[in-house]
C-alpha positions as MATLAB code, in Angstrom:
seq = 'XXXXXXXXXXXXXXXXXXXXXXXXXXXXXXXXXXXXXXXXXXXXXXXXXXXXXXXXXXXXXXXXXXXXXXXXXXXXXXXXXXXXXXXXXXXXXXXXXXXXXXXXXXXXXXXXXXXXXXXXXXXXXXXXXXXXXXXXXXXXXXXXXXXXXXXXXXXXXXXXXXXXXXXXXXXXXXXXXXXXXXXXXXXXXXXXXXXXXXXXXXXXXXXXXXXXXXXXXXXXXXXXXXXXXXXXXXXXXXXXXXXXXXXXXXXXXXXXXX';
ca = [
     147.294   86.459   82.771;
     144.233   86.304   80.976;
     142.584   87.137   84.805;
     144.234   90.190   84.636;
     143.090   91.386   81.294;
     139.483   90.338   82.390;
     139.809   92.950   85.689;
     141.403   95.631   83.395;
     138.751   94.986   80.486;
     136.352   95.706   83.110;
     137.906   98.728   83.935;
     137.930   99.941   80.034;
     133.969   99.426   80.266;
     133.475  102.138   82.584;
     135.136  104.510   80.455;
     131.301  104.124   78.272;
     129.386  105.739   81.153;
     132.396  108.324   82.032;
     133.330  109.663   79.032;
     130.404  112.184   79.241;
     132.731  114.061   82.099;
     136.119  114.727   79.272;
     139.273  113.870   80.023;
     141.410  114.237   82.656;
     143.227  117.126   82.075;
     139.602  119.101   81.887;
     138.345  117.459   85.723;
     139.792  121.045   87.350;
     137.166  122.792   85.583;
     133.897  120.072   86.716;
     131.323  121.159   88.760;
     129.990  118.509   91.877;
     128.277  116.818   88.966;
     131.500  115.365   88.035;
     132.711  114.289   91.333;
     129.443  112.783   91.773;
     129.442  110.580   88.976;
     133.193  109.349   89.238;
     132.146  108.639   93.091;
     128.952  106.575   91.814;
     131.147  105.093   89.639;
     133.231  103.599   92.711;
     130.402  103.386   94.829;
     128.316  100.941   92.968;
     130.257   99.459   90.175;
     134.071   99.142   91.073;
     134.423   98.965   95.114;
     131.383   96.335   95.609;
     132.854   93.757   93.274;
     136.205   93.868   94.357;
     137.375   90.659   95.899;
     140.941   90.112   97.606;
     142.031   87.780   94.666;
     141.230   90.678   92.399;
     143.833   93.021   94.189;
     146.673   90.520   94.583;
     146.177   90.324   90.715;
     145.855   93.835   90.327;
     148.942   94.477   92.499;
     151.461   91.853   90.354;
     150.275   93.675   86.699;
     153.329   95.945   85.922;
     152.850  100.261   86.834;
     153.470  100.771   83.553;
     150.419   98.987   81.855;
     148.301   99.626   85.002;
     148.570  103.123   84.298;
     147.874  103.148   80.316;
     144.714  100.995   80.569;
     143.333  103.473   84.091;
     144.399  106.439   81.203;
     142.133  104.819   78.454;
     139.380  104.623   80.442;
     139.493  108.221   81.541;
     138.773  107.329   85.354;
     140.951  109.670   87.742;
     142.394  107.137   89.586;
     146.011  106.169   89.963;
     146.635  102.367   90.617;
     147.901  103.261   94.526;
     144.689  105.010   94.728;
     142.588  102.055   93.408;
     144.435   99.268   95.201;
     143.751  101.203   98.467;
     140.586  102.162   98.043;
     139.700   98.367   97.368;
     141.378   97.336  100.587;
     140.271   99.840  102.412;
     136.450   98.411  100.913;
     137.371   94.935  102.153;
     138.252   95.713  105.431;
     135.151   97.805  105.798;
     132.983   95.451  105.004;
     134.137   92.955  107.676;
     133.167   95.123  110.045;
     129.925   96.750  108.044;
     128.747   93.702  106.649;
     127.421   93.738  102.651;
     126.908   96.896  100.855;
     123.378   97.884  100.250;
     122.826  101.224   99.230;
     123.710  104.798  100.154;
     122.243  108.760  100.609;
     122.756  111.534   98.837;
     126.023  112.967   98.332;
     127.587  116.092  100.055;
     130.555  118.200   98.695;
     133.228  119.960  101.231;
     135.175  121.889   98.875;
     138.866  123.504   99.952;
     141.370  125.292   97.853;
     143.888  122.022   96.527;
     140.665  119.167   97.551;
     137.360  118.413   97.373;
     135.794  115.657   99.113;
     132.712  114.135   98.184;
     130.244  112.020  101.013;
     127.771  110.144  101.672;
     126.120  108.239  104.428;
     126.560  104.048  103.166;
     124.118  101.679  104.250;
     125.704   98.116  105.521;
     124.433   94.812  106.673;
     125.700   95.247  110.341;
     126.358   98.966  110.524;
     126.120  102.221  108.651;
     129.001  103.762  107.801;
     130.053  107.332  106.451;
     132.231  107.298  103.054;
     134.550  109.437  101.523;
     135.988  110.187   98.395;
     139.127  112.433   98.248;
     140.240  114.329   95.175;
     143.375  116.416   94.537;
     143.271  119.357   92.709;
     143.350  117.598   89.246;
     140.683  116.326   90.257;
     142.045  112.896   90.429;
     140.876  110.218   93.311;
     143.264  110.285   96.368;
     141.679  107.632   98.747;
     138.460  106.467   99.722;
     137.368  106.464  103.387;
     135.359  103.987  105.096;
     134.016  105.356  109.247;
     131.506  102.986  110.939;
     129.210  104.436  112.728;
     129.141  103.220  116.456;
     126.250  103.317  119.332;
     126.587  105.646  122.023;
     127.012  102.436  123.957;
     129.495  100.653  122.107;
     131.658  103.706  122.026;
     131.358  103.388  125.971;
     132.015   99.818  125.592;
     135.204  100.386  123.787;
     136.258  103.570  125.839;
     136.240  101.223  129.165;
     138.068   97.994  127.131;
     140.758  100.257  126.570;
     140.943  101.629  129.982;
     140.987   98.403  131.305;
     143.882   96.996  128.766;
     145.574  100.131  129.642;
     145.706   99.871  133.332;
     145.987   95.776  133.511;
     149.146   96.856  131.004;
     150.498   99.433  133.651;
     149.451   97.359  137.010;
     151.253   94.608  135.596;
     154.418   96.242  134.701;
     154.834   98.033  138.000;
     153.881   94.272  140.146;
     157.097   92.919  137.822;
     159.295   96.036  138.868;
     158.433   95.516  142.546;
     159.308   91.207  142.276;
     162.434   92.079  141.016;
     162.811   94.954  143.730;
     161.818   92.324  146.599;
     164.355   90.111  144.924;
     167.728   92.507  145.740;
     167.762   91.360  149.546;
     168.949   88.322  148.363;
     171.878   89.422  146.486;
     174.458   90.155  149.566;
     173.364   86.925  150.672;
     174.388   85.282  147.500;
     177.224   87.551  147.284;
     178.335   86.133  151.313;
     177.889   82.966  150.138;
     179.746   83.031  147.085;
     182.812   84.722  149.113;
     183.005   82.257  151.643;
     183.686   79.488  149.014;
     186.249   81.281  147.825;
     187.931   81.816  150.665;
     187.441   78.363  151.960;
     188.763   76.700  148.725;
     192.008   79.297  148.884;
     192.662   77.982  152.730;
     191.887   74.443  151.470;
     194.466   74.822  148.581;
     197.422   76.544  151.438;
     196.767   73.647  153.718;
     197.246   71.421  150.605;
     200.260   72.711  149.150;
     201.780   73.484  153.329;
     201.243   70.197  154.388;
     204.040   68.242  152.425;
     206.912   70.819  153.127;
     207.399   69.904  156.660;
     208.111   65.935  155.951;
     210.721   67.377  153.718;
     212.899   69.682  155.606;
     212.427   67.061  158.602;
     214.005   63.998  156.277;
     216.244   66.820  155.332;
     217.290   67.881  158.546;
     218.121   64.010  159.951;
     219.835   62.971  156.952;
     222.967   65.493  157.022;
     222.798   64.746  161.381;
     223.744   61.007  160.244;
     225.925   61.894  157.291;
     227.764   64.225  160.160;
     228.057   61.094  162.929;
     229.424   58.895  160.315;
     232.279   61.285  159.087;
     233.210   62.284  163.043;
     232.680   58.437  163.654;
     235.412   58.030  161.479;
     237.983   60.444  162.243;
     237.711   59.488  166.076;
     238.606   55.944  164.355;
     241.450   56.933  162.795;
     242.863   59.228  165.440;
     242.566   56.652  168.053;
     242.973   52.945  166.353;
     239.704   52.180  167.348;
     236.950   50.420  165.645;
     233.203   52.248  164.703;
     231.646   49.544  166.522;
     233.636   50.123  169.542;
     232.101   53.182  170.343;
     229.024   55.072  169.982;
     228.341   58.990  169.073;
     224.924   60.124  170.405;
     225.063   63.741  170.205;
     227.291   65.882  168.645;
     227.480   69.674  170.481;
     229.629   73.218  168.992;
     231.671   74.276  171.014;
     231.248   78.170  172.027;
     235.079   78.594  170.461;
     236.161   78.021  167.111;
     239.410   76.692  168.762;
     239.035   72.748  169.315;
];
């Protein structure tokens, strides 16, 4: 917590070298000299320092007292406006390298904005910044754009093209494997057909194959139930014994008379 004052405290102490410009509600009315000074201010006081420890910090404070201690200190600045602008610093200088110095400042003025530039000199690169102000006159974002060789513009122009075409050449080599791919499906589809069929023959064969034994059994079982009861009544007609004789095939007669 007491971090958090600190970064807001040091806020409050720029308010000493800005309160020269009035307050807020009279920015409409500033000439470039105004815009000037509250981009100085971010230029070589606010954005430099910044660290991403700072902005986590400055992110977790609550809106509410963000915006009364920004207010106190009479900077134009909103805390989205800050927070960016101090990411959009970090970033920059990853690239750029350290900050050391800049040109003079040029003012592009438009009916609801005015933006204020200058050409910032870097470790690695140079880079042009931008400061964006509504009509208030109240900071809307800050701008970093490195400025890039001739040849590393190239350089970039042709990695692209490359990633580009490597993406496309790729996708259309995977669209043509899976195209070379469908001959194989009636194959597979034959293939998978044939078992079918085989295992529905199998399973006919299977369930065919025990009837006949049955109706067979069935068939010479009532033939010797029939011999036995004629057996008997040729028996008893005639005084005779079963053993005396012997039935071996029993015939219908074309009549029904006997």
């Amino acid at each position: 917590m007491k971090r958090k004052l600190s970064i807001l405290v040091s806020i409050l102490v720029l308010a000493v070298s800005f309160s020269a410009c009035g307050k807020k509600e009279e920015v409409a009315t500033q000439d470039n000299a105004y815009y000037e000074q509250v981009s100085d201010i971010m230029l070589t006081q606010l954005l430099p320092s910044i660290t991403e420890e700072q902005i986590e910090q400055l992110e977790n404070i609550e809106e509410f007292a963000f915006n009364s201690q920004l207010y106190q200190s009479q900077l134009p600045l909103t805390p989205t406006s800050y927070v960016e602008s101090a990411k959009g610093w970090l970033a920059a200088k990853e690239e750029c390298g350290e900050f050391l110095g800049h040109g003079d400042y040029t003012f592009e003025n438009s009916t609801d904005k005015m933006v204020v530039s200058t050409q910032g000199e870097f470790e690695n690169r140079d880079a042009k910044i931008s400061f964006t102000f509504n009509g208030n006159g109240t900071l809307e974002s800050t701008t970093v754009s490195p400025s890039y060789a001739i040849g590393e513009i190239l350089e970039k122009a042709g990695l692209n093209t490359i990633l580009g075409l490597g993406t496309v050449f790729a996708v259309l080599i995977f669209i043509a494997f899976i195209i070379s791919l469908m001959k194989y499906i009636p194959k597979l589809q034959a293939a998978f057909s044939g078992k079918k069929e085989k295992q529905i023959e199998t399973t006919t064969e299977a369930v065919a194959a025990p009837v006949a034994p049955v109706v067979s059994a069935s068939t010479g079982t009532d033939e010797k139930e029939l011999i036995a009861v004629i057996s008997a009544a040729i028996a008893a007609d005639t005084g005779m014994n079963t053993s005396d004789f012997v039935v071996r095939s029993i015939r219908r007669r074309p009549s029904n008379r006997w």
